[in-house]
mmCIF file of C-alpha atoms in Angstrom:
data_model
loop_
_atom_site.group_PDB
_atom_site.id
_atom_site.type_symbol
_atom_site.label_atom_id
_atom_site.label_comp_id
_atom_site.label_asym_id
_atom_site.label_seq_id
_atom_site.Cartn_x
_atom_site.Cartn_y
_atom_site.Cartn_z
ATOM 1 C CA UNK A 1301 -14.512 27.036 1.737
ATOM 2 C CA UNK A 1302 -10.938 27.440 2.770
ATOM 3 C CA UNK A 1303 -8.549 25.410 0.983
ATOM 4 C CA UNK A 1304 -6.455 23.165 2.866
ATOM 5 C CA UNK A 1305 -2.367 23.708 2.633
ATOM 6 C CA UNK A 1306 -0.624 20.603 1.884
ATOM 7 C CA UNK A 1307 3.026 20.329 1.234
ATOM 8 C CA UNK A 1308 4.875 17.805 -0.229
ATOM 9 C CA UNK A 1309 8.269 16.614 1.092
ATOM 10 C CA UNK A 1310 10.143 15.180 -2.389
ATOM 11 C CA UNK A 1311 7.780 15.640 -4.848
ATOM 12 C CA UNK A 1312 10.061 14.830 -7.466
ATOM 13 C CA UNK A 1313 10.012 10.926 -6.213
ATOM 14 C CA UNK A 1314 7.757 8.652 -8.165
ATOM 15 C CA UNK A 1315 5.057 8.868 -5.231
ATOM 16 C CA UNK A 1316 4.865 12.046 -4.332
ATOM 17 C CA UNK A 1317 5.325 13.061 -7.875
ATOM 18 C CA UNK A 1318 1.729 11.022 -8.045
ATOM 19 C CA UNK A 1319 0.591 12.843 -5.161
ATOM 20 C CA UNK A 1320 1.686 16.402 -6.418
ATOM 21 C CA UNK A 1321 -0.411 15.354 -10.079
ATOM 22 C CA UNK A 1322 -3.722 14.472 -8.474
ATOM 23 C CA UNK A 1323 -3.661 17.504 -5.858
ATOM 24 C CA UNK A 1324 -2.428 19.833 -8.863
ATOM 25 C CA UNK A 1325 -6.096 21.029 -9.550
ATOM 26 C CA UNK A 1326 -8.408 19.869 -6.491
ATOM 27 C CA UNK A 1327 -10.179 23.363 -5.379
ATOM 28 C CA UNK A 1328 -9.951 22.038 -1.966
ATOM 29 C CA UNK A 1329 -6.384 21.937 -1.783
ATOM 30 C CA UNK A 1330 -3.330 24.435 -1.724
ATOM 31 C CA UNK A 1331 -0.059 22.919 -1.951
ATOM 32 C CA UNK A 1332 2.501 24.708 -0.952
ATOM 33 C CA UNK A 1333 6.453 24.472 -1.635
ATOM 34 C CA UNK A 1334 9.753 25.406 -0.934
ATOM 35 C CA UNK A 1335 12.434 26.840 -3.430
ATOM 36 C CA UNK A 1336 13.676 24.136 -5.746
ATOM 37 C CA UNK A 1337 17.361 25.236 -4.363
ATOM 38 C CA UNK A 1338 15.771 24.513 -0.745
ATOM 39 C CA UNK A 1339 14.365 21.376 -1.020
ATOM 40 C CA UNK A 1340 16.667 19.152 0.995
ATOM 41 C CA UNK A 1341 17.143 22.285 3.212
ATOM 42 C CA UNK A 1342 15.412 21.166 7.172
ATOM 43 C CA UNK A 1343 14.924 25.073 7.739
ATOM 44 C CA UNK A 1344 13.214 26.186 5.141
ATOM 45 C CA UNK A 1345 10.979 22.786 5.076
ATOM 46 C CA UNK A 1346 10.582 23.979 8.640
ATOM 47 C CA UNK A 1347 9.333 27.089 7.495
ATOM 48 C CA UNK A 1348 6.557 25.874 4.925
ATOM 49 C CA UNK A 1349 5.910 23.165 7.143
ATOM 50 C CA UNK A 1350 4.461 25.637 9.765
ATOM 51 C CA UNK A 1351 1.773 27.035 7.639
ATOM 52 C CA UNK A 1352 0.998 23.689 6.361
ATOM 53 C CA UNK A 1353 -2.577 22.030 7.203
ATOM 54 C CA UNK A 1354 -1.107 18.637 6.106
ATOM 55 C CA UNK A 1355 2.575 17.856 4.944
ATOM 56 C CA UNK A 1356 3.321 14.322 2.787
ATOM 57 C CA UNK A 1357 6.769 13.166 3.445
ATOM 58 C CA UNK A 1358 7.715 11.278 0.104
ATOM 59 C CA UNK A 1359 11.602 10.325 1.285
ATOM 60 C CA UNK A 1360 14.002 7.820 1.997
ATOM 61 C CA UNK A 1361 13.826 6.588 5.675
ATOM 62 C CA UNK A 1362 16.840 8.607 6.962
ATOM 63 C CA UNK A 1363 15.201 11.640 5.500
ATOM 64 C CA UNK A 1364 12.049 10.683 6.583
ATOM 65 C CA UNK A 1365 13.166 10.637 10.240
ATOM 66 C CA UNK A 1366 15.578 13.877 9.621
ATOM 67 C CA UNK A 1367 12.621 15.750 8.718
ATOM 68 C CA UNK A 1368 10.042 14.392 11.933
ATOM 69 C CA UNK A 1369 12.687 14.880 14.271
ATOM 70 C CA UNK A 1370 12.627 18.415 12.902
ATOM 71 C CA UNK A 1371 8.909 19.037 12.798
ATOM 72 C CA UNK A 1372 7.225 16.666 14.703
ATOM 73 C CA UNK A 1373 6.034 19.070 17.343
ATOM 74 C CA UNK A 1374 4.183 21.332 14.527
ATOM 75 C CA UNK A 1375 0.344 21.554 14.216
ATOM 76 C CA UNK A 1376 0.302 19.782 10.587
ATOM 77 C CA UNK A 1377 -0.658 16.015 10.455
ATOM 78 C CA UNK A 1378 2.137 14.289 8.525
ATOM 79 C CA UNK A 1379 1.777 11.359 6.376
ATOM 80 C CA UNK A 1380 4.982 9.179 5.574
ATOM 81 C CA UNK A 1381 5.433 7.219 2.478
ATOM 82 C CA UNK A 1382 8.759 5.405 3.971
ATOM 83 C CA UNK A 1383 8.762 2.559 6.253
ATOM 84 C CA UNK A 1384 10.215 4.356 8.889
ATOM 85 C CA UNK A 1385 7.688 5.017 11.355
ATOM 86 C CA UNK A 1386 4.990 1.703 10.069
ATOM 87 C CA UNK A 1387 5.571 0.047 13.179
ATOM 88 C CA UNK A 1388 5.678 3.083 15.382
ATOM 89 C CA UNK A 1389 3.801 3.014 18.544
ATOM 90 C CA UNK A 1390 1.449 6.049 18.494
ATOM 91 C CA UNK A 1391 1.424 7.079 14.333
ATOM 92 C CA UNK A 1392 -2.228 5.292 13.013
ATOM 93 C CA UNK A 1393 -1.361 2.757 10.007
ATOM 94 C CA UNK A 1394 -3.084 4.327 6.950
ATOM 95 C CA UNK A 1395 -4.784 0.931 5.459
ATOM 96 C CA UNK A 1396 -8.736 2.394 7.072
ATOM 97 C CA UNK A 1397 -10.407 -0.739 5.360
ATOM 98 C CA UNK A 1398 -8.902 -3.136 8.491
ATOM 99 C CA UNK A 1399 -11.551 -1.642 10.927
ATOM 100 C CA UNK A 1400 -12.942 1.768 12.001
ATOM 101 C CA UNK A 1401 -10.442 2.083 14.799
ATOM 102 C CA UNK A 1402 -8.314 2.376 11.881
ATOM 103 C CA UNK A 1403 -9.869 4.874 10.556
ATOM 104 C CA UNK A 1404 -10.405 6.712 13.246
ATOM 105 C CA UNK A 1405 -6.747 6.971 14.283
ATOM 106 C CA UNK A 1406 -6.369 8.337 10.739
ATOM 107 C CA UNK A 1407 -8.980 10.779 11.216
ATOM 108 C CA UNK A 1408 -7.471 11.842 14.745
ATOM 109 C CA UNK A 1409 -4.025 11.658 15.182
ATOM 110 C CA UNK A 1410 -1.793 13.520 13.722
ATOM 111 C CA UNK A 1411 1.100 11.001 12.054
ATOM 112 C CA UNK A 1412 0.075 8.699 9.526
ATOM 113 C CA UNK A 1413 2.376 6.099 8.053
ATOM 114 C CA UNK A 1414 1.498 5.441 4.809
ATOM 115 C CA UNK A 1415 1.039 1.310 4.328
ATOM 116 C CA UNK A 1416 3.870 -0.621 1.893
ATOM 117 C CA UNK A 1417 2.386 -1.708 -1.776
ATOM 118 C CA UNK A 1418 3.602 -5.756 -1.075
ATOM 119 C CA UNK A 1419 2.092 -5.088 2.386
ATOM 120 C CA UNK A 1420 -1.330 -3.797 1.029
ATOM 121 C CA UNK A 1421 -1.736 -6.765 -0.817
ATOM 122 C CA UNK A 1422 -0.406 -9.176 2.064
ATOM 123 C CA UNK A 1423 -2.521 -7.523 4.827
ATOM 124 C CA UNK A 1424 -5.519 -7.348 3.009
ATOM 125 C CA UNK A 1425 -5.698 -11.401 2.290
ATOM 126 C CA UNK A 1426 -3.941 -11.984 5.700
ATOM 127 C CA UNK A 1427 -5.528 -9.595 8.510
ATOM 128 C CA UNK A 1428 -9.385 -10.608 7.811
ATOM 129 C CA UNK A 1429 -8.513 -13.630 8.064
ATOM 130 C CA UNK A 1430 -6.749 -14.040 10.986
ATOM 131 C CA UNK A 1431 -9.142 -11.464 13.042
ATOM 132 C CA UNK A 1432 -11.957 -14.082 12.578
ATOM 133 C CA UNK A 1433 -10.012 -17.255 13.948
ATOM 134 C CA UNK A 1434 -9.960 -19.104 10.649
ATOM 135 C CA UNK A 1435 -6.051 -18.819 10.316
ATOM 136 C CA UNK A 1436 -4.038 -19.230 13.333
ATOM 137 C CA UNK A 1437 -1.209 -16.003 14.243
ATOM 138 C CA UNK A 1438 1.471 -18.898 13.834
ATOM 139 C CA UNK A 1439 0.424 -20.077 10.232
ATOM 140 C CA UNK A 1440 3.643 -20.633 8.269
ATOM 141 C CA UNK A 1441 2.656 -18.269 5.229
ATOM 142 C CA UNK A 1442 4.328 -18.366 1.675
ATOM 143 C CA UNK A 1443 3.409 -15.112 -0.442
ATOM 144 C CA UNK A 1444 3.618 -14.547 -3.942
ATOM 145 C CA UNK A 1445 3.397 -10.995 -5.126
ATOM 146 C CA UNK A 1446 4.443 -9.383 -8.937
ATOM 147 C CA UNK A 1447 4.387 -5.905 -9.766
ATOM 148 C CA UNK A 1448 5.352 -4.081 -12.211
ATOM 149 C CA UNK A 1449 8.706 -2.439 -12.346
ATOM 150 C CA UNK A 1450 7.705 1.212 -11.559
ATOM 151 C CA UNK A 1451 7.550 0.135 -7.992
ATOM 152 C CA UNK A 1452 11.192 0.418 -7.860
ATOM 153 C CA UNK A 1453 11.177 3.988 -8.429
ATOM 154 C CA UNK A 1454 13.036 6.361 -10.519
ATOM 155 C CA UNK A 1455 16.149 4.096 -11.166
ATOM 156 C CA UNK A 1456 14.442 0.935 -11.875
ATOM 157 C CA UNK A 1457 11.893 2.577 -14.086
ATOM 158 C CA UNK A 1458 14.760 4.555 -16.608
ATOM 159 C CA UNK A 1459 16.555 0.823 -16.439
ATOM 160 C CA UNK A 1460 13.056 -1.041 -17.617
ATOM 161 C CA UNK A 1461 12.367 2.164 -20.438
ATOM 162 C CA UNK A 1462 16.302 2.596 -21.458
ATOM 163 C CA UNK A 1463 17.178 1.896 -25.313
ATOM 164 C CA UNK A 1464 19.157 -1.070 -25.907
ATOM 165 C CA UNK A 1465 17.478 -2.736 -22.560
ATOM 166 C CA UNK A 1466 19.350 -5.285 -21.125
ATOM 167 C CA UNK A 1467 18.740 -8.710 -21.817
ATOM 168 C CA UNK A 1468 17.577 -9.685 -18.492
ATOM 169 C CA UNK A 1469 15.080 -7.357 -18.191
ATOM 170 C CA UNK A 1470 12.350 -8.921 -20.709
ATOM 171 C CA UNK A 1471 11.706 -11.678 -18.372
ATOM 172 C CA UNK A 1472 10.471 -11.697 -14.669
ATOM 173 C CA UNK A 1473 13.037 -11.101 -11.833
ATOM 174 C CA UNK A 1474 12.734 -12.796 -8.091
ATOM 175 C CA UNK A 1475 14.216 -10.143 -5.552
ATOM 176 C CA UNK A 1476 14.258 -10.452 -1.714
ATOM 177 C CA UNK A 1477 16.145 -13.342 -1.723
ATOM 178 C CA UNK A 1478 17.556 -12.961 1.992
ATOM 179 C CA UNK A 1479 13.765 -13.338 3.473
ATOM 180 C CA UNK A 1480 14.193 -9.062 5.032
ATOM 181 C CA UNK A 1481 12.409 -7.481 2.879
ATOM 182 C CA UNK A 1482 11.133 -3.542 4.186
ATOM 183 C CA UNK A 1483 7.644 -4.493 4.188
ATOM 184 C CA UNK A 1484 7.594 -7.848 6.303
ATOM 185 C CA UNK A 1485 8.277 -5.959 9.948
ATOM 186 C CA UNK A 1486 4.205 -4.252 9.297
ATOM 187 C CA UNK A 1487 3.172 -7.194 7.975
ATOM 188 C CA UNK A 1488 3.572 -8.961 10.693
ATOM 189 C CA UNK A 1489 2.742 -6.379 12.976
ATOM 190 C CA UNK A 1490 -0.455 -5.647 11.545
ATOM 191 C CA UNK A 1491 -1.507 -8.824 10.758
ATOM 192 C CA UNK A 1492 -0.303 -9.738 14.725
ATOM 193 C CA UNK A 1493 1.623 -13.366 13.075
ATOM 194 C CA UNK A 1494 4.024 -14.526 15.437
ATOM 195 C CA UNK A 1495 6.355 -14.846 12.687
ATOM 196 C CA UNK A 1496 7.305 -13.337 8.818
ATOM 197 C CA UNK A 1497 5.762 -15.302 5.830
ATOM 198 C CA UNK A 1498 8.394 -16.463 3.828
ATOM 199 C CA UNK A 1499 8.226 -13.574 0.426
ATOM 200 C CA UNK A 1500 8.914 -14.431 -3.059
ATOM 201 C CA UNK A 1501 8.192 -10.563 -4.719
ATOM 202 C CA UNK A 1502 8.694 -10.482 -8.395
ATOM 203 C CA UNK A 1503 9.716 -7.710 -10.535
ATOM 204 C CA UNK A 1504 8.388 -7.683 -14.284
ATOM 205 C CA UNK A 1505 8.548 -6.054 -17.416
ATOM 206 C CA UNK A 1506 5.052 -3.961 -17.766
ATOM 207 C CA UNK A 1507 4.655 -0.460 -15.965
ATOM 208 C CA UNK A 1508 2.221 -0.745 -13.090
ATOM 209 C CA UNK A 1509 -0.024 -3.445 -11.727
ATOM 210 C CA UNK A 1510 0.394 -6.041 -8.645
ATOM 211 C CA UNK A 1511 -1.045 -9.434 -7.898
ATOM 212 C CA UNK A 1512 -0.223 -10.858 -4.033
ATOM 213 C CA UNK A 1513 -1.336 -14.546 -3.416
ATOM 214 C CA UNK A 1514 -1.389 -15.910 -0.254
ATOM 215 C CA UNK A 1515 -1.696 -19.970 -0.279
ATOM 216 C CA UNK A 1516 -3.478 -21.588 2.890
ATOM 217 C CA UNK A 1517 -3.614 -25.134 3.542
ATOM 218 C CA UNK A 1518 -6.774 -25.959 5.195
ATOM 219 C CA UNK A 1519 -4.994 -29.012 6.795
ATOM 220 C CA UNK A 1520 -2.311 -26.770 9.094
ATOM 221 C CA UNK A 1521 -5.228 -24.315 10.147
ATOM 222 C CA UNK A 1522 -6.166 -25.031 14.195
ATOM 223 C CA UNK A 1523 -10.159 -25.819 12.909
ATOM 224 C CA UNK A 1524 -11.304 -27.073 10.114
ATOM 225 C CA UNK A 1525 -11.310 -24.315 6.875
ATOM 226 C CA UNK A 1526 -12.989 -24.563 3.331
ATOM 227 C CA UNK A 1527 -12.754 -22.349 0.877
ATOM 228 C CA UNK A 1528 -16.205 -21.282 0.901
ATOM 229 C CA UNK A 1529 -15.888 -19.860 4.956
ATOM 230 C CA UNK A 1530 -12.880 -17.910 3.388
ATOM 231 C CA UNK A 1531 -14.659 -16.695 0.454
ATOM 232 C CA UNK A 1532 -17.823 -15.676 3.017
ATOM 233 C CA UNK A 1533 -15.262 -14.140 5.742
ATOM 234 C CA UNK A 1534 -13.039 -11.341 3.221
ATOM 235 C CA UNK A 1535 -16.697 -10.488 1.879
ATOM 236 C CA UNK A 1536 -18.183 -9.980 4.940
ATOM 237 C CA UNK A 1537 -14.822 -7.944 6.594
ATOM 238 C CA UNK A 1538 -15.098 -5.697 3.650
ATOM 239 C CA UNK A 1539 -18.763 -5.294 3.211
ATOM 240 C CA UNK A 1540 -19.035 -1.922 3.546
ATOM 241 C CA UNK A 1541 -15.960 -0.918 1.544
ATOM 242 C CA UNK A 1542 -15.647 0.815 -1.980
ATOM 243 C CA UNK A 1543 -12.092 0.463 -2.442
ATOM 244 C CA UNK A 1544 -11.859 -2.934 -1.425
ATOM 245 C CA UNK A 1545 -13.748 -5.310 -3.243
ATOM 246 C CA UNK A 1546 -14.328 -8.852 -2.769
ATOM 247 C CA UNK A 1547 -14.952 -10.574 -6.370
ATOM 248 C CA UNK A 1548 -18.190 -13.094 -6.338
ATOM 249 C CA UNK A 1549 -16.935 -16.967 -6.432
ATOM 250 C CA UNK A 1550 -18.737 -17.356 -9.426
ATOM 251 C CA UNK A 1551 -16.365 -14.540 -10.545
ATOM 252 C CA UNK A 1552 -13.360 -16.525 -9.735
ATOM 253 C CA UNK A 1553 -10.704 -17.293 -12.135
ATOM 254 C CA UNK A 1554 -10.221 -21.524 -11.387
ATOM 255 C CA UNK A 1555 -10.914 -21.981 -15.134
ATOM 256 C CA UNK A 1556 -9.066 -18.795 -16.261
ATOM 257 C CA UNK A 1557 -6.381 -16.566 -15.598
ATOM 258 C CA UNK A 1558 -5.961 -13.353 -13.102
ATOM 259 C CA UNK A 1559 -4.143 -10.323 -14.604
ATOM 260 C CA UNK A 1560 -1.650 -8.351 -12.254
ATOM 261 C CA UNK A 1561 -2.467 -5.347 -14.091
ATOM 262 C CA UNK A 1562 -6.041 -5.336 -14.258
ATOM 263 C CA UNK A 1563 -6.612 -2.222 -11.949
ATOM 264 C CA UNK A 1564 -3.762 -0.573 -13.341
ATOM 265 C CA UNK A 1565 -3.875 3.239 -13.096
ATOM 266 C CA UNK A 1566 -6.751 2.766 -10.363
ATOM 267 C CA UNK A 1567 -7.074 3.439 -6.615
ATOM 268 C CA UNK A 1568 -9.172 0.152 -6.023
ATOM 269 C CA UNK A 1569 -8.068 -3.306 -4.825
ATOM 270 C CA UNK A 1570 -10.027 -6.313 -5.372
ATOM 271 C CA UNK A 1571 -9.863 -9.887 -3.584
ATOM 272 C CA UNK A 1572 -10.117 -13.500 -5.149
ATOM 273 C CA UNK A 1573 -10.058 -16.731 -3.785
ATOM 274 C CA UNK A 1574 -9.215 -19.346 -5.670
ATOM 275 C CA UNK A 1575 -8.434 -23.197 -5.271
ATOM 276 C CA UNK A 1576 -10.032 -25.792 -3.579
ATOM 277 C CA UNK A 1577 -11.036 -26.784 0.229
ATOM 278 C CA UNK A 1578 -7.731 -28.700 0.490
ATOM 279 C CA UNK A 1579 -4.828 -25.560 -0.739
ATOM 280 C CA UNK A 1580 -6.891 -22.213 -0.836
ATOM 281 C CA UNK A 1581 -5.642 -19.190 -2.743
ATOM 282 C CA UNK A 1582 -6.234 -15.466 -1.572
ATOM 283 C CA UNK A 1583 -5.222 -13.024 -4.015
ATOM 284 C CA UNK A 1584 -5.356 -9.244 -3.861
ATOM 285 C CA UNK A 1585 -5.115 -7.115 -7.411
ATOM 286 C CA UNK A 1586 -4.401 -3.627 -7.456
ATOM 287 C CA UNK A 1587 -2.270 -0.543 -8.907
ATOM 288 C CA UNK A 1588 1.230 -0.579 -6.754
ATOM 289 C CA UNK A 1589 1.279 3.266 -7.826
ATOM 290 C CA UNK A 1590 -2.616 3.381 -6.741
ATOM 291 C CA UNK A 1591 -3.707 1.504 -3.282
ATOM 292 C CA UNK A 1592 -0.227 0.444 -3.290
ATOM 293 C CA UNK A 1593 1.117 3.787 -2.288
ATOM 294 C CA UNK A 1594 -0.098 7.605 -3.984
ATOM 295 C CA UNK A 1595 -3.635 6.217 -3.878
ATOM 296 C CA UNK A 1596 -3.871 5.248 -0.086
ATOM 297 C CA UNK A 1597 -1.953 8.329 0.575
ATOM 298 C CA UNK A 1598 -4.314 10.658 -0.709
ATOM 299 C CA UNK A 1599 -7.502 8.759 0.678
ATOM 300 C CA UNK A 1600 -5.778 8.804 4.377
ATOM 301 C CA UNK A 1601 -5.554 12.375 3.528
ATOM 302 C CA UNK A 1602 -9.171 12.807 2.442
ATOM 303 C CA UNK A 1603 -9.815 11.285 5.872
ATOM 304 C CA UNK A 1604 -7.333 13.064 8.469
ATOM 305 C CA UNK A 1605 -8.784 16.692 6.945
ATOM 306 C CA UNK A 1606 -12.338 15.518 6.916
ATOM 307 C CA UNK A 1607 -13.431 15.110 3.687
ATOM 308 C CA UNK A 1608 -14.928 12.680 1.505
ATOM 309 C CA UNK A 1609 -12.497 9.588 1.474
ATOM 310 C CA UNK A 1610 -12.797 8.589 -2.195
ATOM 311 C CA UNK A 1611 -12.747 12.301 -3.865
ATOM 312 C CA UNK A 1612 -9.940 12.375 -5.964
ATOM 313 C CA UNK A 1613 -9.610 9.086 -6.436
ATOM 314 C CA UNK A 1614 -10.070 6.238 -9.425
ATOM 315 C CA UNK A 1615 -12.559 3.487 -8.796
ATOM 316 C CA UNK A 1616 -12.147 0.501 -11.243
#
């Protein structure tokens, strides 16, 4: 079998640095490159990008956009990391576990923007949900999410692994205090709410690992919700799913404690619900370096060239 060419657009980036590692030695893969002196140069990314099967775009949004406006005609399906083109009419959203039309638009079009890590978490709790009536579009959501500090990429992990480390660092950090954070727009969009949650994301001080909570009160939803119907509804939506897990009730953690870095250095996400049939909790665990960005990018890969979706990836 052929190999297929896949080139990575700012490999040296904590995500497609990921990306680069777990392609490095598939057999099904060739990945090809520029010059390190040419990789911020559009003509010779134009270049590689031609004979390219697949190209990852691992850049800022600016650059992001540079680079489609320069080879958006091309053959090669293109998968963006940024959260430039998430809410882009005609590019297929690469979370396939909402629904086989998703993953059908990831199989056949060619531009694939690559889901946000806080979104993963907030869509998967949110979107199943909402599909089957139980939560109106207009529910006022409050969301919870920590993750660990590589999420903030290069800068924000040498500031976390410096020597002396600030003071501040040691203890968690609330960010997004203006209520615009870059991953509420595809949220909402996805989800089809007719307005943002209100996002409290947390920054701590371990590596990798993110916990998103989504609290419902049963009282504000249109029909009457307990949190057994939840519990029955995320296991049902993702039945058939080996990424997405939904963890038994009897598995819950009411009487214990949920870890945000339990599938750390994983590709999997798993649900829990939590609470009571008066204030219900949705949770969604997973790596934010794993289904929260490398990991769903090389699965929507997997997908868009036709192979297996799970090879190359780690199931916890």
């Amino acid at each position: 079998m052929t190999p297929h060419r896949v080139f990575i657009v700012g490999h040296e980036g904590t995500t497609g640095l990921r990306i680069h590692e777990r392609l490095s030695d598939r057999k099904d893969i060739e990945l090809l490159a520029t010059a390190d002196e040419d990789r911020k140069n559009v003509e010779a990314i134009k270049v590689v990008a031609k004979k390219a099967d697949l190209v990852f775009l691992c850049l800022p949004d600016v650059a992001s956009k540079e680079i489609m406006a320069a080879i958006g005609d091309f053959p090669c399906k293109v998968i963006d990391t940024s959260t430039a083109f998430r809410t882009t009419a005609g590019w297929a959203y690469g979370f396939p576990e909402l629904g086989e039309s998703y993953k059908t638009d990831i199989a056949t079009k060619k531009h694939i923007a690559n889901p946000g890590c806080h979104a993963s978490g907030m869509i998967a709790c949110i979107a199943p949900l909402v599909k089957a009536g139980l939560v109106p579009a207009d529910y006022p959501f409050t969301i919870t999410s920590l993750t660990g500090y590589s999420g903030g990429g290069k800068k924000m992990i040498g500031q976390y692994e410096s020597s002396p480390k600030d003071y501040f660092l040691y203890a968690p950090r609330q960010y997004g205090l203006g209520q615009e954070h870059k991953h509420l727009p595809e949220v909402q969009h996805v989800c089809g709410l007719s307005e943002a949650p209100i996002f409290m994301p947390i920054v701590d001080d371990y590596y990798s690992g993110m916990e998103v909570t989504v609290g419902i009160h049963s009282r504000l939803c249109h029909k009457p919700v307990c949190i057994d119907k939840v519990q029955q509804t995320l296991e049902y939506f993702y039945k058939d799913s080996t990424i997405v897990t939904v963890a038994p009730f009897t598995e819950n953690s009411n009487s214990g404690m949920l870890n945000a870095n339990q599938l750390s250095n994983t590709d999997s996400m798993k649900i829990y619900v939590t609470g009571n049939d008066e204030r219900i909790m949705v949770h969604a665990i997973f790596d934010n370096l794993g289904k929260g960005a490398s990991g769903t990018a090389v699965q929507c890969m997997n997908i868009a060239l036709g192979l297996p979706e799970d090879t190359g990836l780690v199931l916890g």
